[in-house]
mmCIF file of C-alpha atoms and ligand atoms in Angstrom:
data_model
loop_
_atom_site.group_PDB
_atom_site.id
_atom_site.type_symbol
_atom_site.label_atom_id
_atom_site.label_comp_id
_atom_site.label_asym_id
_atom_site.label_seq_id
_atom_site.Cartn_x
_atom_site.Cartn_y
_atom_site.Cartn_z
ATOM 1 C CA MET A 3 -0.021 0.266 0.040
ATOM 2 C CA THR A 4 1.406 3.607 -0.867
ATOM 3 C CA SER A 5 0.673 5.913 1.808
ATOM 4 C CA PRO A 6 -0.791 9.187 0.983
ATOM 5 C CA TRP A 7 1.856 10.707 3.494
ATOM 6 C CA LEU A 8 4.417 12.957 1.918
ATOM 7 C CA GLY A 9 6.224 14.241 5.209
ATOM 8 C CA PRO A 10 9.954 13.691 5.424
ATOM 9 C CA ALA A 11 9.416 11.530 8.675
ATOM 10 C CA PRO A 12 6.300 9.910 10.198
ATOM 11 C CA LEU A 13 3.747 11.595 12.020
ATOM 12 C CA LEU A 14 4.521 12.083 15.692
ATOM 13 C CA LEU A 15 1.493 11.462 17.795
ATOM 14 C CA ALA A 16 1.915 13.228 21.343
ATOM 15 C CA SER A 17 -0.416 10.506 22.871
ATOM 16 C CA THR A 18 -0.489 7.352 24.982
ATOM 17 C CA SER A 19 -4.138 6.565 23.221
ATOM 18 C CA ALA A 20 -4.151 3.366 21.433
ATOM 19 C CA THR A 21 -7.301 4.429 19.808
ATOM 20 C CA ARG A 22 -5.636 7.575 18.498
ATOM 21 C CA ARG A 23 -2.927 5.872 16.971
ATOM 22 C CA LEU A 24 -5.305 3.343 15.211
ATOM 23 C CA LEU A 25 -7.457 6.086 13.632
ATOM 24 C CA LEU A 26 -4.234 7.580 12.099
ATOM 25 C CA GLU A 27 -2.820 4.195 10.899
ATOM 26 C CA SER A 28 -6.387 3.347 9.553
ATOM 27 C CA ALA A 29 -6.130 6.541 7.434
ATOM 28 C CA ALA A 30 -2.816 4.618 6.144
ATOM 29 C CA LEU A 31 -0.465 7.476 8.079
ATOM 30 C CA PRO A 32 2.834 6.491 9.134
ATOM 31 C CA VAL A 33 2.551 7.284 12.873
ATOM 32 C CA GLU A 34 5.240 7.196 15.693
ATOM 33 C CA THR A 35 3.998 7.884 19.278
ATOM 34 C CA GLU A 36 5.434 9.351 22.401
ATOM 35 C CA SER A 37 4.018 10.141 25.892
ATOM 36 C CA PRO A 38 3.536 13.929 26.178
ATOM 37 C CA GLY A 39 4.679 13.681 29.723
ATOM 38 C CA VAL A 40 2.621 16.669 30.959
ATOM 39 C CA ASP A 41 0.473 16.697 34.144
ATOM 40 C CA GLU A 42 -2.839 17.327 32.889
ATOM 41 C CA ARG A 43 -4.583 17.870 36.325
ATOM 42 C CA GLU A 44 -1.839 20.191 37.240
ATOM 43 C CA ILE A 45 -2.681 22.315 33.744
ATOM 44 C CA GLU A 46 -6.314 22.226 34.400
ATOM 45 C CA ALA A 47 -5.754 23.335 38.095
ATOM 46 C CA ALA A 48 -3.789 26.268 36.616
ATOM 47 C CA ALA A 49 -6.447 26.717 34.012
ATOM 48 C CA GLY A 50 -8.831 28.049 36.339
ATOM 49 C CA SER A 51 -12.167 28.981 34.729
ATOM 50 C CA LEU A 52 -11.497 27.825 31.081
ATOM 51 C CA SER A 53 -14.589 26.522 29.464
ATOM 52 C CA PRO A 54 -14.708 22.770 28.795
ATOM 53 C CA VAL A 55 -13.861 23.648 25.057
ATOM 54 C CA GLU A 56 -11.013 25.935 26.056
ATOM 55 C CA LEU A 57 -9.547 23.245 28.513
ATOM 56 C CA ALA A 58 -9.583 20.682 25.860
ATOM 57 C CA GLY A 59 -7.814 23.118 23.587
ATOM 58 C CA ALA A 60 -5.183 23.974 26.408
ATOM 59 C CA LEU A 61 -4.321 20.543 27.053
ATOM 60 C CA ALA A 62 -4.051 19.344 23.350
ATOM 61 C CA ARG A 63 -1.632 22.366 22.880
ATOM 62 C CA ALA A 64 0.411 21.347 26.118
ATOM 63 C CA LYS A 65 0.650 17.737 24.912
ATOM 64 C CA ALA A 66 1.759 18.789 21.316
ATOM 65 C CA GLU A 67 4.055 21.476 22.283
ATOM 66 C CA ALA A 68 5.951 19.388 24.729
ATOM 67 C CA VAL A 69 6.624 16.683 22.374
ATOM 68 C CA ALA A 70 7.391 19.141 19.603
ATOM 69 C CA ALA A 71 9.857 20.872 21.645
ATOM 70 C CA ARG A 72 11.913 17.514 21.994
ATOM 71 C CA HIS A 73 11.571 16.771 18.314
ATOM 72 C CA PRO A 74 12.388 20.064 16.146
ATOM 73 C CA GLY A 75 11.295 19.676 12.478
ATOM 74 C CA ARG A 76 8.806 17.165 12.927
ATOM 75 C CA VAL A 77 5.137 17.179 12.319
ATOM 76 C CA VAL A 78 3.530 16.646 15.814
ATOM 77 C CA ILE A 79 -0.205 16.053 16.818
ATOM 78 C CA GLY A 80 -1.456 16.310 20.367
ATOM 79 C CA ALA A 81 -5.092 15.751 21.381
ATOM 80 C CA ASP A 82 -7.317 15.896 24.268
ATOM 81 C CA GLN A 83 -11.039 14.957 24.723
ATOM 82 C CA VAL A 84 -13.350 16.554 27.490
ATOM 83 C CA LEU A 85 -16.661 15.275 28.202
ATOM 84 C CA ALA A 86 -19.172 18.019 29.245
ATOM 85 C CA LEU A 87 -22.744 17.608 30.926
ATOM 86 C CA ASP A 88 -24.219 21.036 31.781
ATOM 87 C CA GLY A 89 -20.722 22.563 32.101
ATOM 88 C CA THR A 90 -19.512 19.944 34.463
ATOM 89 C CA VAL A 91 -16.335 18.038 33.371
ATOM 90 C CA PHE A 92 -15.921 14.253 33.576
ATOM 91 C CA HIS A 93 -12.396 12.569 33.757
ATOM 92 C CA LYS A 94 -11.949 8.964 32.709
ATOM 93 C CA PRO A 95 -13.469 6.848 35.604
ATOM 94 C CA THR A 96 -10.879 5.257 37.836
ATOM 95 C CA ASP A 97 -12.804 2.047 38.461
ATOM 96 C CA LEU A 98 -16.081 0.498 37.810
ATOM 97 C CA GLY A 99 -17.632 2.167 40.682
ATOM 98 C CA ALA A 100 -16.844 5.456 39.290
ATOM 99 C CA ALA A 101 -17.884 4.451 35.846
ATOM 100 C CA ARG A 102 -21.171 3.425 37.327
ATOM 101 C CA ASP A 103 -21.580 6.982 39.107
ATOM 102 C CA HIS A 104 -20.733 8.582 35.521
ATOM 103 C CA LEU A 105 -23.242 6.638 33.576
ATOM 104 C CA ALA A 106 -26.014 7.374 36.292
ATOM 105 C CA ARG A 107 -25.386 11.214 35.841
ATOM 106 C CA LEU A 108 -25.159 10.831 31.900
ATOM 107 C CA ALA A 109 -28.341 8.433 31.525
ATOM 108 C CA GLY A 110 -31.085 10.029 30.086
ATOM 109 C CA ARG A 111 -29.173 13.410 29.154
ATOM 110 C CA THR A 112 -27.332 14.717 26.232
ATOM 111 C CA HIS A 113 -23.538 15.303 26.864
ATOM 112 C CA ALA A 114 -20.712 16.883 24.860
ATOM 113 C CA LEU A 115 -17.577 15.457 23.932
ATOM 114 C CA HIS A 116 -15.034 18.294 22.951
ATOM 115 C CA SER A 117 -12.049 16.651 20.942
ATOM 116 C CA ALA A 118 -9.314 18.957 20.398
ATOM 117 C CA VAL A 119 -6.192 18.702 18.311
ATOM 118 C CA ALA A 120 -3.004 20.476 18.064
ATOM 119 C CA LEU A 121 -0.901 20.325 15.025
ATOM 120 C CA VAL A 122 2.518 21.816 15.429
ATOM 121 C CA ARG A 123 4.761 22.065 12.371
ATOM 122 C CA ASP A 124 7.863 24.479 11.949
ATOM 123 C CA GLY A 125 7.287 25.992 15.448
ATOM 124 C CA SER A 126 3.719 27.063 15.006
ATOM 125 C CA THR A 127 0.455 25.470 16.608
ATOM 126 C CA ASP A 128 -2.587 25.127 14.767
ATOM 127 C CA LEU A 129 -5.382 24.327 17.416
ATOM 128 C CA PHE A 130 -9.050 23.208 16.669
ATOM 129 C CA VAL A 131 -12.010 21.560 18.579
ATOM 130 C CA GLU A 132 -14.795 19.421 17.246
ATOM 131 C CA THR A 133 -17.971 18.630 19.395
ATOM 132 C CA ALA A 134 -20.078 15.652 19.479
ATOM 133 C CA GLN A 135 -23.438 15.569 21.057
ATOM 134 C CA LEU A 136 -24.546 12.185 22.528
ATOM 135 C CA THR A 137 -28.077 11.416 24.124
ATOM 136 C CA MET A 138 -27.704 8.678 26.293
ATOM 137 C CA ARG A 139 -30.897 6.297 26.847
ATOM 138 C CA PRO A 140 -32.582 6.659 30.406
ATOM 139 C CA LEU A 141 -30.818 3.656 32.121
ATOM 140 C CA ALA A 142 -31.928 1.993 35.345
ATOM 141 C CA LYS A 143 -29.141 0.892 37.650
ATOM 142 C CA GLU A 144 -29.588 -2.862 36.778
ATOM 143 C CA GLY A 145 -29.083 -1.683 33.044
ATOM 144 C CA ILE A 146 -25.621 0.161 33.900
ATOM 145 C CA ALA A 147 -24.806 -2.830 35.948
ATOM 146 C CA ALA A 148 -25.430 -5.104 33.093
ATOM 147 C CA TYR A 149 -23.516 -2.728 30.580
ATOM 148 C CA LEU A 150 -20.529 -2.538 32.891
ATOM 149 C CA ALA A 151 -20.334 -6.574 33.087
ATOM 150 C CA CYS A 152 -20.496 -6.698 29.470
ATOM 151 C CA ALA A 153 -17.948 -3.920 28.794
ATOM 152 C CA GLY A 154 -15.750 -4.802 31.422
ATOM 153 C CA GLU A 155 -13.284 -2.560 33.486
ATOM 154 C CA ALA A 156 -10.511 -2.206 31.045
ATOM 155 C CA ARG A 157 -12.665 -1.105 28.221
ATOM 156 C CA VAL A 158 -14.724 1.293 30.628
ATOM 157 C CA ARG A 159 -11.602 3.114 32.038
ATOM 158 C CA ALA A 160 -10.000 3.470 28.686
ATOM 159 C CA SER A 161 -12.302 6.366 27.583
ATOM 160 C CA VAL A 162 -13.674 9.553 29.157
ATOM 161 C CA GLY A 163 -17.359 8.707 29.115
ATOM 162 C CA GLY A 164 -16.827 4.869 30.604
ATOM 163 C CA TYR A 165 -17.900 3.820 27.006
ATOM 164 C CA GLN A 166 -16.372 2.797 23.570
ATOM 165 C CA LEU A 167 -19.020 3.534 20.709
ATOM 166 C CA GLU A 168 -17.492 1.089 18.531
ATOM 167 C CA GLY A 169 -18.005 -1.399 21.250
ATOM 168 C CA PRO A 170 -20.595 -2.526 23.662
ATOM 169 C CA GLY A 171 -20.989 1.554 24.682
ATOM 170 C CA ILE A 172 -23.202 1.697 21.430
ATOM 171 C CA HIS A 173 -26.077 -0.083 23.490
ATOM 172 C CA LEU A 174 -26.095 3.149 25.546
ATOM 173 C CA PHE A 175 -27.337 5.925 23.365
ATOM 174 C CA GLU A 176 -30.525 7.118 21.507
ATOM 175 C CA THR A 177 -28.528 9.356 19.226
ATOM 176 C CA VAL A 178 -25.042 10.338 18.486
ATOM 177 C CA GLU A 179 -24.380 13.645 16.493
ATOM 178 C CA GLY A 180 -21.004 14.316 15.267
ATOM 179 C CA ASP A 181 -18.194 12.568 13.383
ATOM 180 C CA HIS A 182 -17.182 9.186 14.636
ATOM 181 C CA SER A 183 -13.607 10.173 14.827
ATOM 182 C CA THR A 184 -14.724 13.181 17.021
ATOM 183 C CA VAL A 185 -16.228 10.636 19.449
ATOM 184 C CA LEU A 186 -13.172 8.424 19.546
ATOM 185 C CA GLY A 187 -10.975 11.360 20.386
ATOM 186 C CA LEU A 188 -9.347 12.450 16.979
ATOM 187 C CA PRO A 189 -11.421 14.524 14.508
ATOM 188 C CA LEU A 190 -9.895 13.125 11.281
ATOM 189 C CA LEU A 191 -11.684 15.182 8.756
ATOM 190 C CA PRO A 192 -10.636 18.644 9.895
ATOM 191 C CA LEU A 193 -7.079 17.116 10.697
ATOM 192 C CA LEU A 194 -6.686 15.536 7.285
ATOM 193 C CA ALA A 195 -7.761 18.898 5.587
ATOM 194 C CA ARG A 196 -5.170 20.739 7.470
ATOM 195 C CA LEU A 197 -2.516 18.116 6.419
ATOM 196 C CA ARG A 198 -3.729 18.522 2.953
ATOM 197 C CA ALA A 199 -3.437 22.165 2.861
ATOM 198 C CA ALA A 200 0.147 21.870 4.148
ATOM 199 C CA GLY A 201 1.058 19.776 1.008
ATOM 200 C CA LEU A 202 1.535 16.533 3.386
ATOM 201 C CA LEU A 203 -0.994 14.200 1.513
ATOM 202 C CA ARG A 204 -0.799 12.840 -1.948
ATOM 203 C CA PHE A 205 -4.468 13.374 -2.412
HETATM 204 N N1 LIG B 308 -11.903 3.392 21.478
HETATM 205 C C1 LIG B 308 -12.502 4.478 21.988
HETATM 206 N N2 LIG B 308 -11.674 5.394 22.763
HETATM 207 C C2 LIG B 308 -12.600 6.465 23.050
HETATM 208 C C3 LIG B 308 -13.852 6.548 22.925
HETATM 209 N N3 LIG B 308 -14.315 7.660 23.588
HETATM 210 C C4 LIG B 308 -13.055 8.349 24.191
HETATM 211 N N4 LIG B 308 -12.022 7.496 24.099
HETATM 212 C C5 LIG B 308 -10.923 7.741 24.344
HETATM 213 C C6 LIG B 308 -9.849 8.334 23.409
HETATM 214 C C7 LIG B 308 -8.850 9.084 24.408
HETATM 215 O O1 LIG B 308 -7.813 7.662 24.365
HETATM 216 C C8 LIG B 308 -9.621 9.019 25.721
HETATM 217 C C9 LIG B 308 -9.850 10.538 25.983
HETATM 218 O O2 LIG B 308 -9.024 11.001 26.750
HETATM 219 P P1 LIG B 308 -7.808 11.855 26.581
HETATM 220 O O3 LIG B 308 -8.005 12.896 25.891
HETATM 221 O O4 LIG B 308 -7.300 12.260 28.265
HETATM 222 O O5 LIG B 308 -6.575 10.946 26.203
HETATM 223 P P2 LIG B 308 -5.667 9.782 27.002
HETATM 224 O O6 LIG B 308 -5.566 10.031 28.357
HETATM 225 O O7 LIG B 308 -6.355 8.339 26.342
HETATM 226 O O8 LIG B 308 -4.373 9.975 25.976
HETATM 227 P P3 LIG B 308 -3.422 10.949 25.807
HETATM 228 O O9 LIG B 308 -3.717 12.011 27.176
HETATM 229 O O10 LIG B 308 -3.509 11.628 24.582
HETATM 230 O O11 LIG B 308 -2.050 10.646 26.192
HETATM 231 O O12 LIG B 308 -10.749 8.274 25.537
HETATM 232 C C10 LIG B 308 -14.747 5.712 22.013
HETATM 233 O O13 LIG B 308 -15.933 5.502 21.951
HETATM 234 N N5 LIG B 308 -13.804 4.732 21.542
#
């Protein structure tokens, strides 16, 4: 397969997310990954009164710029996803109990997933945020328990909402508005448009 990538070196993804890496590889792009090594909670605490969208952008920028500083000349992508319900920000559940609490609060409501991407090239950062709106079914605690038993702790803890839409999480929803890749945490269409505009893609 001839990759569409025209860059001199593989894309450098400043992320520990296997999901994000898979999304880029599924687009036939050569990817290297490096952990950003930034303290997200510290950035969030310092961010003070940022909106969820601004917080996602600040975290994506911090991750990308931290890795770009270590690899001058590379095209670096950082990303962050924030789940917001009525302005309250949710973080990845630390265990099944936390996931159960999250889902009880999200059930029957519409929440936003703000997926921010920071693209760093030649010392400049291009930042954008895409939002998906997800309406979760009303779920009794028995339904939530059955979902958690089906999904399992590893899958539940791997994503900010406690669900993986391409997995059993799909059962939780009435409607999903927004691009699938935005839900998974790396909005591909606007990212590819920017890489194409920079002359980094063959087509
Ligand atoms: N496979 C899958 N992953 C999802 C889904 N929704 C969210 N995620 C994942 C993508 C990200 O890995 C994670 C969002 O959390 P973060 O933006 O903090 O990224 P994470 O800490 O995983 O990695 P990073 O900070 O980039 O090193 O949740 C989904 O529906 N399916």
